[in-house]
Amino acid sequence: MAAEYLKGHGINLQEEISKIQFSDTSSLEPPISTGHRKPDIPLAPPRPPYQNIKEIRGVILAGRPPDSRWVVSIEGDAIASIEAYDSQSVLDDSDPSMIDGCDSFLAPSLCHPHIHLDKCFLLSHPKYADLSIEKGDFAEALSLISQAKARFTEDDLERRGRWLIEESIDAGVTCMRAFVEVDATVRFKCLDAGLRLKEQYRDACEIQICTFAQDPVFSGESAAEGRSLMEEALRREGVEVVGSTPYVEADEDDMRKNIDWAIENAMRCGKHLDLHLDYNLDKGKEPKVYYVIDALRERQWMGGNKDKKIVLGHCTRLTLFTRDQWLDLRSRIDDLPISFVGLPTSDLFMMGKPSQDSGGGERVRGTLQIPQMIQQYDIQGAISVNNIGNAFTPQGSCDPLGIASMGVGVYQAGTKRDAEILYECISVRAKEAIGCEDGTAAEMADGHIANLVMFLSEGYNGGRGRRSLHELVYHPPRRRKTFRKGQLVIGSVELLRVGSYQQALSASHLVFVQALESLQIHKKDKKEKKKRVPTPASALGRSHRRLIRICEIAHQLDTMCHEGLELAVRPIRWGLPRGHF
């Protein structure tokens, strides 16, 4: 039935299946969420990508009594008012700009202040299957990443980058600082892919592009070329941040040159500065953070570049500081706009491993104690995901709230206020650190930009909800809706607003082709396929049944001409990364 129905509208189902089963994956266009792609068949009338929201009713808000409910009114991209909710009021169900929160928790949206866009999901991608972890140390990670970079293509970079962005938006992220490497190996491949993704997702997520020198820019044969490429990249439109890694240089002198070079280029080009710094647990090594502060003062950052932010990532050496050293550091920072970003998933995997002959008793928490730095020393900080699915960080997800929840144990931060700070560190404090938004308090007010995430109750028919920020951190809910500047950009179930059969047909065609494509992308040897991926026959059967149902709805729409019908489409994942579709 579905094959005949599609054939009548110019879609040859057997051809699509053949393309997926027998063609090279490089010829396939990467799958994208239907909310971010124009299907091959033109929509009539064109569907706006996101829904403008005027009002969110009956929600719980941070900083207000948990038994109270509120109405958040939005005008344009900002919160216009917050008023008490009248449970007797009637919601106009026909108006899609009015949302019934149904006792959901509404909070400021989430943020990745530090994430590597180009190196994600390498360990789960067939193209890099031979680059597996054997030792799990920093030197091996650098080597594996270098080998992977030699194989990067722009299609591959965009595909994996899209997975990361889609999963992040699905989790409630509306802002991220994305590191893309520029060096003699990849040249501008990563940057070009990052800039295209930045443009494609500009309405759903603010993506700050940080040109990043992972390799030395003063030590080694390719240093001069890498330095030149970085300086050229900084002149590209859309680049907002200078990023570098001083500790990969061969000696102390070149490390200082690296820092000076990064600061000078940030000031010359009017960019933010982001340094991977002091990534060690060696008391014998002088922390470079002192040199960074002195260099910023010497070059008068607060005179010529004071509106730009400075972020120092990792800085695990600082975990060995005494109280007096922390107080001294706070005094030295003074008015400089410096924030520290802890990266616990990476730091805990890389730092503080005991020797092979040890019983493991000296294993340490080798990651910045961000909540303590904020509460005891008034030093600005945030936490972030960093890497996902590569040799630096094989584990984790794109959900910042998962990092905050893990932080309860890592930082031994179990009080309600601790949990609130952990949420702030993946939301408002993270945005403040990278210059996306101002303010560090999670309580919403009139005039705030309407970048929000709504946490829905778990399950249905009165399932368990969350009534406070600390509950969100203790037990992160899965079901969420993300709002970017007053627009609903994604929900836990994607809603395709359909006005005609042609729109439903376009959506069904896209969904089906994407399902087929996933089979080719994840084809592996027979043994692995049996364990992890459904056989092509069963997978096609699922897709076919789903396609039939969508086509039936489309046919009904053709006869009913029912404007504004919402067609709920749940992503087919089959073990793929969340947000693949």
PDB file of N, CA and C in Angstrom, residues 72-157:
ATOM      1  N   VAL A  72       3.995  32.185  32.392  1.00  0.00           N
ATOM      2  CA  VAL A  72       5.111  32.960  31.835  1.00  0.00           C
ATOM      3  C   VAL A  72       4.685  33.455  30.457  1.00  0.00           C
ATOM      4  N   SER A  73       4.550  34.788  30.328  1.00  0.00           N
ATOM      5  CA  SER A  73       4.173  35.395  29.052  1.00  0.00           C
ATOM      6  C   SER A  73       5.430  35.858  28.322  1.00  0.00           C
ATOM      7  N   ILE A  74       5.450  35.638  27.025  1.00  0.00           N
ATOM      8  CA  ILE A  74       6.627  35.946  26.204  1.00  0.00           C
ATOM      9  C   ILE A  74       6.229  36.898  25.088  1.00  0.00           C
ATOM     10  N   GLU A  75       7.024  37.931  24.898  1.00  0.00           N
ATOM     11  CA  GLU A  75       6.855  38.844  23.768  1.00  0.00           C
ATOM     12  C   GLU A  75       8.159  38.884  23.003  1.00  0.00           C
ATOM     13  N   GLY A  76       8.098  38.508  21.742  1.00  0.00           N
ATOM     14  CA  GLY A  76       9.320  38.452  20.951  1.00  0.00           C
ATOM     15  C   GLY A  76      10.250  37.382  21.479  1.00  0.00           C
ATOM     16  N   ASP A  77      11.459  37.788  21.887  1.00  0.00           N
ATOM     17  CA  ASP A  77      12.431  36.803  22.387  1.00  0.00           C
ATOM     18  C   ASP A  77      12.642  36.895  23.886  1.00  0.00           C
ATOM     19  N   ALA A  78      11.787  37.642  24.600  1.00  0.00           N
ATOM     20  CA  ALA A  78      12.010  37.872  26.032  1.00  0.00           C
ATOM     21  C   ALA A  78      10.762  37.578  26.855  1.00  0.00           C
ATOM     22  N   ILE A  79      10.977  37.345  28.144  1.00  0.00           N
ATOM     23  CA  ILE A  79       9.876  37.154  29.087  1.00  0.00           C
ATOM     24  C   ILE A  79       9.239  38.515  29.361  1.00  0.00           C
ATOM     25  N   ALA A  80       7.947  38.622  29.092  1.00  0.00           N
ATOM     26  CA  ALA A  80       7.233  39.887  29.301  1.00  0.00           C
ATOM     27  C   ALA A  80       6.697  40.001  30.715  1.00  0.00           C
ATOM     28  N   SER A  81       6.215  38.876  31.261  1.00  0.00           N
ATOM     29  CA  SER A  81       5.666  38.911  32.624  1.00  0.00           C
ATOM     30  C   SER A  81       5.593  37.502  33.181  1.00  0.00           C
ATOM     31  N   ILE A  82       5.565  37.440  34.516  1.00  0.00           N
ATOM     32  CA  ILE A  82       5.368  36.179  35.233  1.00  0.00           C
ATOM     33  C   ILE A  82       4.269  36.429  36.260  1.00  0.00           C
ATOM     34  N   GLU A  83       3.154  35.735  36.110  1.00  0.00           N
ATOM     35  CA  GLU A  83       2.008  35.964  36.973  1.00  0.00           C
ATOM     36  C   GLU A  83       1.497  34.642  37.543  1.00  0.00           C
ATOM     37  N   ALA A  84       0.791  34.750  38.666  1.00  0.00           N
ATOM     38  CA  ALA A  84       0.222  33.550  39.296  1.00  0.00           C
ATOM     39  C   ALA A  84      -0.773  32.884  38.355  1.00  0.00           C
ATOM     40  N   TYR A  85      -0.784  31.579  38.370  1.00  0.00           N
ATOM     41  CA  TYR A  85      -1.650  30.794  37.483  1.00  0.00           C
ATOM     42  C   TYR A  85      -3.003  30.543  38.129  1.00  0.00           C
ATOM     43  N   ASP A  86      -4.053  30.785  37.373  1.00  0.00           N
ATOM     44  CA  ASP A  86      -5.421  30.503  37.815  1.00  0.00           C
ATOM     45  C   ASP A  86      -5.827  29.152  37.238  1.00  0.00           C
ATOM     46  N   SER A  87      -5.955  28.167  38.092  1.00  0.00           N
ATOM     47  CA  SER A  87      -6.257  26.809  37.627  1.00  0.00           C
ATOM     48  C   SER A  87      -7.639  26.711  36.985  1.00  0.00           C
ATOM     49  N   GLN A  88      -8.502  27.707  37.213  1.00  0.00           N
ATOM     50  CA  GLN A  88      -9.840  27.689  36.630  1.00  0.00           C
ATOM     51  C   GLN A  88      -9.872  28.300  35.230  1.00  0.00           C
ATOM     52  N   SER A  89      -8.786  28.915  34.840  1.00  0.00           N
ATOM     53  CA  SER A  89      -8.761  29.540  33.512  1.00  0.00           C
ATOM     54  C   SER A  89      -8.733  28.465  32.435  1.00  0.00           C
ATOM     55  N   VAL A  90      -9.232  28.814  31.263  1.00  0.00           N
ATOM     56  CA  VAL A  90      -9.347  27.863  30.150  1.00  0.00           C
ATOM     57  C   VAL A  90      -8.298  28.175  29.098  1.00  0.00           C
ATOM     58  N   LEU A  91      -7.571  27.155  28.685  1.00  0.00           N
ATOM     59  CA  LEU A  91      -6.548  27.318  27.650  1.00  0.00           C
ATOM     60  C   LEU A  91      -7.172  27.113  26.276  1.00  0.00           C
ATOM     61  N   ASP A  92      -6.829  27.998  25.360  1.00  0.00           N
ATOM     62  CA  ASP A  92      -7.302  27.875  23.988  1.00  0.00           C
ATOM     63  C   ASP A  92      -6.461  26.811  23.272  1.00  0.00           C
ATOM     64  N   ASP A  93      -6.996  25.596  23.175  1.00  0.00           N
ATOM     65  CA  ASP A  93      -6.241  24.488  22.577  1.00  0.00           C
ATOM     66  C   ASP A  93      -5.944  24.700  21.103  1.00  0.00           C
ATOM     67  N   SER A  94      -6.722  25.564  20.453  1.00  0.00           N
ATOM     68  CA  SER A  94      -6.516  25.776  19.022  1.00  0.00           C
ATOM     69  C   SER A  94      -5.348  26.706  18.727  1.00  0.00           C
ATOM     70  N   ASP A  95      -4.824  27.365  19.757  1.00  0.00           N
ATOM     71  CA  ASP A  95      -3.726  28.316  19.572  1.00  0.00           C
ATOM     72  C   ASP A  95      -2.402  27.638  19.941  1.00  0.00           C
ATOM     73  N   PRO A  96      -1.562  27.295  18.960  1.00  0.00           N
ATOM     74  CA  PRO A  96      -0.311  26.582  19.264  1.00  0.00           C
ATOM     75  C   PRO A  96       0.714  27.438  20.005  1.00  0.00           C
ATOM     76  N   SER A  97       0.468  28.744  20.092  1.00  0.00           N
ATOM     77  CA  SER A  97       1.410  29.606  20.820  1.00  0.00           C
ATOM     78  C   SER A  97       1.154  29.592  22.319  1.00  0.00           C
ATOM     79  N   MET A  98       0.096  28.910  22.745  1.00  0.00           N
ATOM     80  CA  MET A  98      -0.233  28.789  24.164  1.00  0.00           C
ATOM     81  C   MET A  98       0.061  27.356  24.600  1.00  0.00           C
ATOM     82  N   ILE A  99       0.897  27.197  25.617  1.00  0.00           N
ATOM     83  CA  ILE A  99       1.305  25.864  26.064  1.00  0.00           C
ATOM     84  C   ILE A  99       0.837  25.630  27.490  1.00  0.00           C
ATOM     85  N   ASP A 100       0.201  24.486  27.694  1.00  0.00           N
ATOM     86  CA  ASP A 100      -0.183  24.063  29.040  1.00  0.00           C
ATOM     87  C   ASP A 100       0.985  23.292  29.646  1.00  0.00           C
ATOM     88  N   GLY A 101       1.615  23.855  30.670  1.00  0.00           N
ATOM     89  CA  GLY A 101       2.776  23.226  31.286  1.00  0.00           C
ATOM     90  C   GLY A 101       2.463  21.997  32.101  1.00  0.00           C
ATOM     91  N   CYS A 102       1.195  21.864  32.539  1.00  0.00           N
ATOM     92  CA  CYS A 102       0.756  20.661  33.273  1.00  0.00           C
ATOM     93  C   CYS A 102       1.695  20.333  34.439  1.00  0.00           C
ATOM     94  N   ASP A 103       2.019  21.319  35.262  1.00  0.00           N
ATOM     95  CA  ASP A 103       2.852  21.139  36.458  1.00  0.00           C
ATOM     96  C   ASP A 103       4.299  20.772  36.131  1.00  0.00           C
ATOM     97  N   SER A 104       4.751  21.077  34.920  1.00  0.00           N
ATOM     98  CA  SER A 104       6.152  20.860  34.578  1.00  0.00           C
ATOM     99  C   SER A 104       7.028  21.922  35.238  1.00  0.00           C
ATOM    100  N   PHE A 105       8.328  21.652  35.294  1.00  0.00           N
ATOM    101  CA  PHE A 105       9.274  22.609  35.888  1.00  0.00           C
ATOM    102  C   PHE A 105       9.946  23.378  34.754  1.00  0.00           C
ATOM    103  N   LEU A 106       9.835  24.698  34.784  1.00  0.00           N
ATOM    104  CA  LEU A 106      10.426  25.559  33.761  1.00  0.00           C
ATOM    105  C   LEU A 106      11.642  26.259  34.343  1.00  0.00           C
ATOM    106  N   ALA A 107      12.768  26.186  33.634  1.00  0.00           N
ATOM    107  CA  ALA A 107      14.026  26.735  34.149  1.00  0.00           C
ATOM    108  C   ALA A 107      14.828  27.348  32.997  1.00  0.00           C
ATOM    109  N   PRO A 108      15.847  28.139  33.330  1.00  0.00           N
ATOM    110  CA  PRO A 108      16.734  28.630  32.266  1.00  0.00           C
ATOM    111  C   PRO A 108      17.347  27.462  31.508  1.00  0.00           C
ATOM    112  N   SER A 109      17.515  27.634  30.213  1.00  0.00           N
ATOM    113  CA  SER A 109      18.043  26.558  29.371  1.00  0.00           C
ATOM    114  C   SER A 109      19.478  26.227  29.752  1.00  0.00           C
ATOM    115  N   LEU A 110      19.982  25.141  29.185  1.00  0.00           N
ATOM    116  CA  LEU A 110      21.312  24.638  29.518  1.00  0.00           C
ATOM    117  C   LEU A 110      22.353  25.139  28.518  1.00  0.00           C
ATOM    118  N   CYS A 111      23.615  24.927  28.856  1.00  0.00           N
ATOM    119  CA  CYS A 111      24.710  25.469  28.053  1.00  0.00           C
ATOM    120  C   CYS A 111      25.917  24.542  28.117  1.00  0.00           C
ATOM    121  N   HIS A 112      26.596  24.372  26.982  1.00  0.00           N
ATOM    122  CA  HIS A 112      27.911  23.735  26.935  1.00  0.00           C
ATOM    123  C   HIS A 112      28.961  24.855  26.858  1.00  0.00           C
ATOM    124  N   PRO A 113      29.614  25.222  27.953  1.00  0.00           N
ATOM    125  CA  PRO A 113      30.640  26.258  27.856  1.00  0.00           C
ATOM    126  C   PRO A 113      31.947  25.754  27.256  1.00  0.00           C
ATOM    127  N   HIS A 114      32.040  24.435  27.046  1.00  0.00           N
ATOM    128  CA  HIS A 114      33.292  23.855  26.534  1.00  0.00           C
ATOM    129  C   HIS A 114      32.970  22.487  25.952  1.00  0.00           C
ATOM    130  N   ILE A 115      32.916  22.387  24.607  1.00  0.00           N
ATOM    131  CA  ILE A 115      32.636  21.088  23.981  1.00  0.00           C
ATOM    132  C   ILE A 115      33.351  21.023  22.632  1.00  0.00           C
ATOM    133  N   HIS A 116      33.885  19.858  22.327  1.00  0.00           N
ATOM    134  CA  HIS A 116      34.643  19.675  21.084  1.00  0.00           C
ATOM    135  C   HIS A 116      33.715  19.093  20.020  1.00  0.00           C
ATOM    136  N   LEU A 117      33.396  19.914  19.039  1.00  0.00           N
ATOM    137  CA  LEU A 117      32.431  19.561  18.015  1.00  0.00           C
ATOM    138  C   LEU A 117      32.990  18.570  16.999  1.00  0.00           C
ATOM    139  N   ASP A 118      34.270  18.656  16.724  1.00  0.00           N
ATOM    140  CA  ASP A 118      34.848  17.882  15.622  1.00  0.00           C
ATOM    141  C   ASP A 118      35.342  16.494  16.035  1.00  0.00           C
ATOM    142  N   LYS A 119      35.501  16.244  17.333  1.00  0.00           N
ATOM    143  CA  LYS A 119      36.077  14.976  17.794  1.00  0.00           C
ATOM    144  C   LYS A 119      35.064  14.055  18.460  1.00  0.00           C
ATOM    145  N   CYS A 120      33.773  14.368  18.325  1.00  0.00           N
ATOM    146  CA  CYS A 120      32.750  13.586  19.024  1.00  0.00           C
ATOM    147  C   CYS A 120      32.448  12.277  18.305  1.00  0.00           C
ATOM    148  N   PHE A 121      32.056  11.274  19.076  1.00  0.00           N
ATOM    149  CA  PHE A 121      31.544   9.984  18.601  1.00  0.00           C
ATOM    150  C   PHE A 121      32.523   9.223  17.703  1.00  0.00           C
ATOM    151  N   LEU A 122      33.803   9.435  17.888  1.00  0.00           N
ATOM    152  CA  LEU A 122      34.783   8.701  17.081  1.00  0.00           C
ATOM    153  C   LEU A 122      34.800   7.220  17.435  1.00  0.00           C
ATOM    154  N   LEU A 123      34.654   6.895  18.709  1.00  0.00           N
ATOM    155  CA  LEU A 123      34.745   5.501  19.149  1.00  0.00           C
ATOM    156  C   LEU A 123      33.552   4.661  18.719  1.00  0.00           C
ATOM    157  N   SER A 124      32.441   5.302  18.350  1.00  0.00           N
ATOM    158  CA  SER A 124      31.254   4.545  17.945  1.00  0.00           C
ATOM    159  C   SER A 124      31.002   4.631  16.445  1.00  0.00           C
ATOM    160  N   HIS A 125      31.935   5.222  15.708  1.00  0.00           N
ATOM    161  CA  HIS A 125      31.761   5.374  14.265  1.00  0.00           C
ATOM    162  C   HIS A 125      32.576   4.307  13.536  1.00  0.00           C
ATOM    163  N   PRO A 126      31.970   3.562  12.605  1.00  0.00           N
ATOM    164  CA  PRO A 126      32.694   2.488  11.904  1.00  0.00           C
ATOM    165  C   PRO A 126      33.973   2.953  11.217  1.00  0.00           C
ATOM    166  N   LYS A 127      34.000   4.191  10.778  1.00  0.00           N
ATOM    167  CA  LYS A 127      35.172   4.703  10.059  1.00  0.00           C
ATOM    168  C   LYS A 127      36.427   4.690  10.913  1.00  0.00           C
ATOM    169  N   TYR A 128      36.242   4.757  12.249  1.00  0.00           N
ATOM    170  CA  TYR A 128      37.387   4.831  13.164  1.00  0.00           C
ATOM    171  C   TYR A 128      37.436   3.604  14.085  1.00  0.00           C
ATOM    172  N   ALA A 129      36.848   2.500  13.621  1.00  0.00           N
ATOM    173  CA  ALA A 129      36.711   1.310  14.476  1.00  0.00           C
ATOM    174  C   ALA A 129      38.060   0.751  14.921  1.00  0.00           C
ATOM    175  N   ASP A 130      39.105   0.950  14.132  1.00  0.00           N
ATOM    176  CA  ASP A 130      40.417   0.399  14.491  1.00  0.00           C
ATOM    177  C   ASP A 130      41.160   1.253  15.508  1.00  0.00           C
ATOM    178  N   LEU A 131      40.653   2.444  15.789  1.00  0.00           N
ATOM    179  CA  LEU A 131      41.331   3.361  16.714  1.00  0.00           C
ATOM    180  C   LEU A 131      40.722   3.226  18.105  1.00  0.00           C
ATOM    181  N   SER A 132      40.906   2.086  18.711  1.00  0.00           N
ATOM    182  CA  SER A 132      40.317   1.829  20.025  1.00  0.00           C
ATOM    183  C   SER A 132      41.329   2.077  21.140  1.00  0.00           C
ATOM    184  N   ILE A 133      40.809   2.296  22.328  1.00  0.00           N
ATOM    185  CA  ILE A 133      41.648   2.597  23.494  1.00  0.00           C
ATOM    186  C   ILE A 133      42.300   1.316  24.011  1.00  0.00           C
ATOM    187  N   GLU A 134      43.602   1.377  24.255  1.00  0.00           N
ATOM    188  CA  GLU A 134      44.342   0.248  24.821  1.00  0.00           C
ATOM    189  C   GLU A 134      44.919   0.588  26.196  1.00  0.00           C
ATOM    190  N   LYS A 135      45.432   1.812  26.337  1.00  0.00           N
ATOM    191  CA  LYS A 135      46.051   2.229  27.603  1.00  0.00           C
ATOM    192  C   LYS A 135      45.184   3.198  28.390  1.00  0.00           C
ATOM    193  N   GLY A 136      44.510   4.089  27.697  1.00  0.00           N
ATOM    194  CA  GLY A 136      43.663   5.064  28.380  1.00  0.00           C
ATOM    195  C   GLY A 136      44.410   6.231  28.966  1.00  0.00           C
ATOM    196  N   ASP A 137      45.605   6.556  28.441  1.00  0.00           N
ATOM    197  CA  ASP A 137      46.338   7.711  28.963  1.00  0.00           C
ATOM    198  C   ASP A 137      46.337   8.853  27.950  1.00  0.00           C
ATOM    199  N   PHE A 138      46.883   9.989  28.387  1.00  0.00           N
ATOM    200  CA  PHE A 138      46.829  11.204  27.570  1.00  0.00           C
ATOM    201  C   PHE A 138      47.617  11.052  26.274  1.00  0.00           C
ATOM    202  N   ALA A 139      48.802  10.452  26.353  1.00  0.00           N
ATOM    203  CA  ALA A 139      49.642  10.297  25.164  1.00  0.00           C
ATOM    204  C   ALA A 139      48.932   9.444  24.113  1.00  0.00           C
ATOM    205  N   GLU A 140      48.289   8.362  24.551  1.00  0.00           N
ATOM    206  CA  GLU A 140      47.564   7.517  23.601  1.00  0.00           C
ATOM    207  C   GLU A 140      46.391   8.281  22.994  1.00  0.00           C
ATOM    208  N   ALA A 141      45.686   9.046  23.830  1.00  0.00           N
ATOM    209  CA  ALA A 141      44.537   9.808  23.325  1.00  0.00           C
ATOM    210  C   ALA A 141      44.966  10.793  22.244  1.00  0.00           C
ATOM    211  N   LEU A 142      46.079  11.508  22.500  1.00  0.00           N
ATOM    212  CA  LEU A 142      46.589  12.436  21.487  1.00  0.00           C
ATOM    213  C   LEU A 142      46.915  11.705  20.188  1.00  0.00           C
ATOM    214  N   SER A 143      47.546  10.536  20.305  1.00  0.00           N
ATOM    215  CA  SER A 143      47.924   9.767  19.129  1.00  0.00           C
ATOM    216  C   SER A 143      46.696   9.291  18.357  1.00  0.00           C
ATOM    217  N   LEU A 144      45.710   8.753  19.064  1.00  0.00           N
ATOM    218  CA  LEU A 144      44.508   8.255  18.395  1.00  0.00           C
ATOM    219  C   LEU A 144      43.737   9.380  17.708  1.00  0.00           C
ATOM    220  N   ILE A 145      43.659  10.522  18.384  1.00  0.00           N
ATOM    221  CA  ILE A 145      42.960  11.660  17.788  1.00  0.00           C
ATOM    222  C   ILE A 145      43.708  12.153  16.553  1.00  0.00           C
ATOM    223  N   SER A 146      45.023  12.183  16.616  1.00  0.00           N
ATOM    224  CA  SER A 146      45.812  12.618  15.450  1.00  0.00           C
ATOM    225  C   SER A 146      45.584  11.695  14.261  1.00  0.00           C
ATOM    226  N   GLN A 147      45.525  10.383  14.521  1.00  0.00           N
ATOM    227  CA  GLN A 147      45.257   9.441  13.438  1.00  0.00           C
ATOM    228  C   GLN A 147      43.847   9.638  12.874  1.00  0.00           C
ATOM    229  N   ALA A 148      42.897   9.881  13.747  1.00  0.00           N
ATOM    230  CA  ALA A 148      41.520  10.100  13.288  1.00  0.00           C
ATOM    231  C   ALA A 148      41.420  11.375  12.449  1.00  0.00           C
ATOM    232  N   LYS A 149      42.127  12.418  12.865  1.00  0.00           N
ATOM    233  CA  LYS A 149      42.060  13.683  12.144  1.00  0.00           C
ATOM    234  C   LYS A 149      42.527  13.548  10.701  1.00  0.00           C
ATOM    235  N   ALA A 150      43.468  12.667  10.470  1.00  0.00           N
ATOM    236  CA  ALA A 150      43.966  12.458   9.104  1.00  0.00           C
ATOM    237  C   ALA A 150      42.884  11.874   8.193  1.00  0.00           C
ATOM    238  N   ARG A 151      41.830  11.298   8.780  1.00  0.00           N
ATOM    239  CA  ARG A 151      40.753  10.694   7.999  1.00  0.00           C
ATOM    240  C   ARG A 151      39.514  11.586   7.917  1.00  0.00           C
ATOM    241  N   PHE A 152      39.516  12.709   8.616  1.00  0.00           N
ATOM    242  CA  PHE A 152      38.335  13.576   8.635  1.00  0.00           C
ATOM    243  C   PHE A 152      37.961  14.015   7.221  1.00  0.00           C
ATOM    244  N   THR A 153      36.672  14.001   6.939  1.00  0.00           N
ATOM    245  CA  THR A 153      36.128  14.626   5.741  1.00  0.00           C
ATOM    246  C   THR A 153      35.036  15.588   6.195  1.00  0.00           C
ATOM    247  N   GLU A 154      34.681  16.521   5.348  1.00  0.00           N
ATOM    248  CA  GLU A 154      33.685  17.506   5.763  1.00  0.00           C
ATOM    249  C   GLU A 154      32.321  16.859   5.995  1.00  0.00           C
ATOM    250  N   ASP A 155      31.956  15.872   5.161  1.00  0.00           N
ATOM    251  CA  ASP A 155      30.680  15.176   5.377  1.00  0.00           C
ATOM    252  C   ASP A 155      30.663  14.452   6.722  1.00  0.00           C
ATOM    253  N   ASP A 156      31.776  13.797   7.020  1.00  0.00           N
ATOM    254  CA  ASP A 156      31.903  13.083   8.292  1.00  0.00           C
ATOM    255  C   ASP A 156      31.826  14.053   9.468  1.00  0.00           C
ATOM    256  N   LEU A 157      32.517  15.162   9.364  1.00  0.00           N
ATOM    257  CA  LEU A 157      32.511  16.162  10.432  1.00  0.00           C
ATOM    258  C   LEU A 157      31.112  16.730  10.652  1.00  0.00           C
TER     259      LEU A 157
END
